[in-house]
Coordinates of C-alpha atoms in Angstrom, one line a residue:
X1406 CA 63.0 81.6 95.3
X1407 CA 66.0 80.1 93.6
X1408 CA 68.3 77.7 95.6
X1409 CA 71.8 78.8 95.7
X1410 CA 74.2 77.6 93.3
X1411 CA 76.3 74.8 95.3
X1412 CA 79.6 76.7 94.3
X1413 CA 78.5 79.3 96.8
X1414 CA 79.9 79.1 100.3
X1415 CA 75.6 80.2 101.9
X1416 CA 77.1 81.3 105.1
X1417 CA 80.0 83.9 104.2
X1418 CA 77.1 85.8 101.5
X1419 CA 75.1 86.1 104.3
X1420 CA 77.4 87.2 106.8
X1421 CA 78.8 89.7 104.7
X1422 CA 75.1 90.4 103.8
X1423 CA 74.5 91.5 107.4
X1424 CA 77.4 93.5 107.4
X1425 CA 76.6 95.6 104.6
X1426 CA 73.5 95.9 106.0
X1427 CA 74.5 97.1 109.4
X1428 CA 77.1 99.4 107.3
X1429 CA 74.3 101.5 105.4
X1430 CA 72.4 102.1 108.9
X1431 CA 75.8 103.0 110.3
X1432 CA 76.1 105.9 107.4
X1433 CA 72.5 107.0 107.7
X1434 CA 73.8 108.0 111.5
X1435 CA 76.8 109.3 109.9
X1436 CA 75.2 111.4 107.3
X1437 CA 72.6 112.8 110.0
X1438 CA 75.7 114.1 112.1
X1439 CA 78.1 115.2 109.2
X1440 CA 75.1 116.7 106.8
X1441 CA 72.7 117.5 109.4
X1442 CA 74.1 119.0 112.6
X1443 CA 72.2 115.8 114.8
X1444 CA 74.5 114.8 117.5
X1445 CA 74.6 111.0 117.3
X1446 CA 78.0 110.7 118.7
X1447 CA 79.0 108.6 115.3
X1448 CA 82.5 108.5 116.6
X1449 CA 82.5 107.7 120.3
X1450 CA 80.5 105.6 122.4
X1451 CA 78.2 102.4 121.6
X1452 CA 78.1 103.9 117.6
X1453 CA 82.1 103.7 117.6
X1454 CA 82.5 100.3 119.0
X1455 CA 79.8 99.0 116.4
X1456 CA 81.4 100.4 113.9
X1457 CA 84.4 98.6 114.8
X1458 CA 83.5 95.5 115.0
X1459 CA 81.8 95.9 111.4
X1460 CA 84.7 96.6 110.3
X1461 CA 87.1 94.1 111.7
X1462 CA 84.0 91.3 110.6
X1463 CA 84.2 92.6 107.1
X1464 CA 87.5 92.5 106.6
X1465 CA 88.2 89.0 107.9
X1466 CA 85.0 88.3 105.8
X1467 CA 86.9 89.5 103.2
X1468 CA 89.8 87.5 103.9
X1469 CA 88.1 84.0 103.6
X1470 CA 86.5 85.4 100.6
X1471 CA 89.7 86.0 98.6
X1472 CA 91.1 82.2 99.8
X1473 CA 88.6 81.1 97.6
X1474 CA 88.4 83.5 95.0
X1475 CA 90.8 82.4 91.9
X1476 CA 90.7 86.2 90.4
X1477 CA 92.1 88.1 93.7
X1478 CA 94.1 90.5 91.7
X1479 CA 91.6 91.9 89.2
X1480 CA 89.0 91.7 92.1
X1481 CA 91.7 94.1 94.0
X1482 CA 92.2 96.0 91.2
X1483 CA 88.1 96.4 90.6
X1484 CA 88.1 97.3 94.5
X1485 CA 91.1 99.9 94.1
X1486 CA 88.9 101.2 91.1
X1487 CA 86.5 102.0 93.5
X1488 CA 88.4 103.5 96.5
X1489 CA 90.4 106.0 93.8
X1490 CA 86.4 107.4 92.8
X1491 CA 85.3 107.5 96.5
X1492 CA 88.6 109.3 97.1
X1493 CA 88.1 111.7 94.0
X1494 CA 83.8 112.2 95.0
X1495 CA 84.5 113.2 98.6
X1496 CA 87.5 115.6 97.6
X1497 CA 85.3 117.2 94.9
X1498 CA 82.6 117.5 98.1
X1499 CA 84.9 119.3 100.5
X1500 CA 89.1 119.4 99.9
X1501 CA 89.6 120.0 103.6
X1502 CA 88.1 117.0 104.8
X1503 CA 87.2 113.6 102.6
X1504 CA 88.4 110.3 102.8
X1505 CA 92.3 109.6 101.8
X1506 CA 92.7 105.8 103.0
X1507 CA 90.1 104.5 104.0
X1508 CA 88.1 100.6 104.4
X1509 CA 88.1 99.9 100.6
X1510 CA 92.0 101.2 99.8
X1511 CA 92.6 99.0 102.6
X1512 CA 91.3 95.5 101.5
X1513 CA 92.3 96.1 98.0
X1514 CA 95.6 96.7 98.4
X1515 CA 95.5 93.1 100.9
X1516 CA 93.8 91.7 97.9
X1517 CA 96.3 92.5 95.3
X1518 CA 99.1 90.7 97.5
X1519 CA 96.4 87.8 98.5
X1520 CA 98.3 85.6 95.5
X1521 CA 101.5 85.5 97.6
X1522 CA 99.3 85.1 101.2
X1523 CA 97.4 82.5 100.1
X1524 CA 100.6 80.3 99.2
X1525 CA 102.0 80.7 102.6
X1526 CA 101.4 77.4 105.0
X1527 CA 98.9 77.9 108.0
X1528 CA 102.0 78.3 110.2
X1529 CA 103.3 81.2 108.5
X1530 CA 100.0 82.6 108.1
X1531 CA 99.9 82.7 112.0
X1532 CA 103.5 84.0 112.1
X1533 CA 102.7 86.5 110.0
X1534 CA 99.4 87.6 111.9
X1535 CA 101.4 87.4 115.5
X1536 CA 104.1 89.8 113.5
X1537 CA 101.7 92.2 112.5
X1538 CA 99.9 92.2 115.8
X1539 CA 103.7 93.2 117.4
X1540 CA 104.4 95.6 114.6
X1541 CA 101.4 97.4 115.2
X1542 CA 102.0 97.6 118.6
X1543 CA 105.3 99.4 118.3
X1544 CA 104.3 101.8 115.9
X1545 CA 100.8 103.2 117.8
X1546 CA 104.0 105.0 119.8
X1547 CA 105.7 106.2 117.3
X1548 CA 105.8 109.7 116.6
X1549 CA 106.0 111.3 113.0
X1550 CA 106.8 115.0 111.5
X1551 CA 105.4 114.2 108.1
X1552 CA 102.5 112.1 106.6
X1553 CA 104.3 109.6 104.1
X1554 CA 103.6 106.4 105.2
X1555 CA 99.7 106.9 106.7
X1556 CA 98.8 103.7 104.9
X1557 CA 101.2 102.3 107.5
X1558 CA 99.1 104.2 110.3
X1559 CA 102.5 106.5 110.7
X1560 CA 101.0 109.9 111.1
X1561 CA 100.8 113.2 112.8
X1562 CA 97.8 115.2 114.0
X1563 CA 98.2 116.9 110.8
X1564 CA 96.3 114.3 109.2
X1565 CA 92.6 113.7 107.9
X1566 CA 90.6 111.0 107.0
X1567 CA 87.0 111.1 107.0
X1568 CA 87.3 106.9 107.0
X1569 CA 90.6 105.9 107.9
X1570 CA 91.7 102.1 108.1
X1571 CA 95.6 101.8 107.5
X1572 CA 97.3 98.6 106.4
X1573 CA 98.4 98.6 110.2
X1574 CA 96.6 97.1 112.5
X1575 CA 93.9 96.5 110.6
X1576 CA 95.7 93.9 107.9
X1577 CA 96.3 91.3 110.2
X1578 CA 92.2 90.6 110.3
X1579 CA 92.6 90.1 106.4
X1580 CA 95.6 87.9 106.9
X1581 CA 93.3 85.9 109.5
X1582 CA 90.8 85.7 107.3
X1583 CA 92.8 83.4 104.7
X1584 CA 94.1 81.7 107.6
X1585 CA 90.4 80.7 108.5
X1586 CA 89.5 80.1 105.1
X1587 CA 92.4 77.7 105.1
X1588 CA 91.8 76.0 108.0
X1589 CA 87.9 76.2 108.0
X1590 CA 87.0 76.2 104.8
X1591 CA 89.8 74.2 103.7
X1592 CA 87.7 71.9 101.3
X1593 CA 86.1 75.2 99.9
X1594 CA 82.0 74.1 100.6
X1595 CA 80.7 75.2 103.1
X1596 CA 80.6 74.2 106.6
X1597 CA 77.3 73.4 106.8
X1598 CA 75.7 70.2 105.8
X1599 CA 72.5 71.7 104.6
X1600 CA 71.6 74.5 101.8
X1601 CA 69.5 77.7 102.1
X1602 CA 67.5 79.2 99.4
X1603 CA 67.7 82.6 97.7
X1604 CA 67.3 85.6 100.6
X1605 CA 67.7 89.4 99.9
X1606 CA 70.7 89.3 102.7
X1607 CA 72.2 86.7 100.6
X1608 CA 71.4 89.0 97.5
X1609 CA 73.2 91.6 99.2
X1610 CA 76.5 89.6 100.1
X1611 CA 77.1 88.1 96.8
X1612 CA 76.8 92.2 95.6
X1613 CA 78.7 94.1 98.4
X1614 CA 80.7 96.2 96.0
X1615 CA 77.8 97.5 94.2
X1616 CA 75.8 98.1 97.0
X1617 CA 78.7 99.9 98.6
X1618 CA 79.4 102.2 95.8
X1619 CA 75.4 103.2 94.9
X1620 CA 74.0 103.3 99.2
X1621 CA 75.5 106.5 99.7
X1622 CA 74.6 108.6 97.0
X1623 CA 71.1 106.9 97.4
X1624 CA 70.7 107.5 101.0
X1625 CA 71.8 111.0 100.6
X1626 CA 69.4 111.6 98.3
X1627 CA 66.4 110.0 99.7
X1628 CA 67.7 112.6 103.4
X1629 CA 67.5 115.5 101.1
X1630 CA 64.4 115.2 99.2
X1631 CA 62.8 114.2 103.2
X1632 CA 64.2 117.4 104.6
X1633 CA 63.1 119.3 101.6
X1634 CA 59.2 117.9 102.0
X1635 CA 59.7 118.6 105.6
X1636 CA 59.9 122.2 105.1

């Protein structure tokens, strides 16, 4: 297989590799509870903290990947693209219950004002992270009558989201990501003093987006033509 181009940090395509990776089994498990009826407990438990830590992993994945990108806006943009259609798909599937903010609205919206995070020093990076660590502290007690600002994480009981990651908390692990990326992977090579060739996980980092936009619909339809042989 083909050596990876030198211009590619190996390590973060990988990492974000196995994340995606880890995401589509995490949504087979979600899709066998939600379409199915099969008690996996996707919300609680083992499940719950996995997903989690996926999450926070992806997004501070993320973050280094947008200190190095040079197009963070139209990448945001491309992302926001993506979260509007999800939003628009799962609405069309069921009004009452489909995803209004969710992991993808998230890190685009942290992309589109990367340009101003990523000219901030590495000291007010971390002043910035330890702010948003305090100001999402305060407001997990504060209670709401309406739903305005749920991409702040203000909201009542009133409010659904089948995947819900608001700008607070979980925009400090972006903002810690470009703070790692600026202090890591200052240079912009990676860390490593050796290269790794070509690798399907690899293949899968360097492609997230896609991958993220066709798994679903794939795995959904692979379930229902399985259940349909089964019978």
């Amino acid at each position: 297989m083909r050596k990876i181009s030198k211009n590619r940090i190996w390590e973060i395509d990988m990492a974000r590799g196995i994340l995606v990776i880890l995401m589509i089994i995490l949504h087979i498990l979600f899709n066998l509870e939600y379409f199915y009826g099969i008690p996996v407990n996707y919300s609680y438990g083992i499940i719950n903290v996995l997903r989690n830590i996926c999450a926070t992993f992806f997004i501070i994945i993320s973050g280094i990947s947008t200190f190095f990108s040079r197009s963070s806006i139209k990448r945001g943009l491309m992302v926001f693209s993506v979260a509007i259609i999800i939003t628009l798909a799962t609405y069309i599937f069921n009004s009452e219950e489909y995803i209004v903010f969710g992991i993808l609205h998230m890190i685009s919206i942290c992309m589109l004002i990367s340009p101003v995070l990523k000219k901030l020093s590495k000291h007010w990076l971390f002043v910035l992270l330890v702010a948003l660590i305090l100001i999402s502290i305060v407001i997990s007690d504060i209670q709401v009558k309406n739903n305005y600002l749920f991409m702040f994480g203000l909201r009542n009981k009133n409010f659904n989201s089948l995947d819900y990651y608001p700008l607070l908390p979980w925009s400090l692990f972006f903002v810690a990501g470009i703070l790692l990326g600026k202090t890591i992977y200052r240079d912009k090579k990676s860390i490593f003093s050796f290269q790794v060739k070509d690798n399907l996980i690899n293949l899968i980092g360097r492609h997230s987006l896609l991958v993220y936009v066709v798994h679903q619909p794939v795995i959904l339809a692979i379930m229902f033509l399985f259940s349909n042989f089964q019978k």
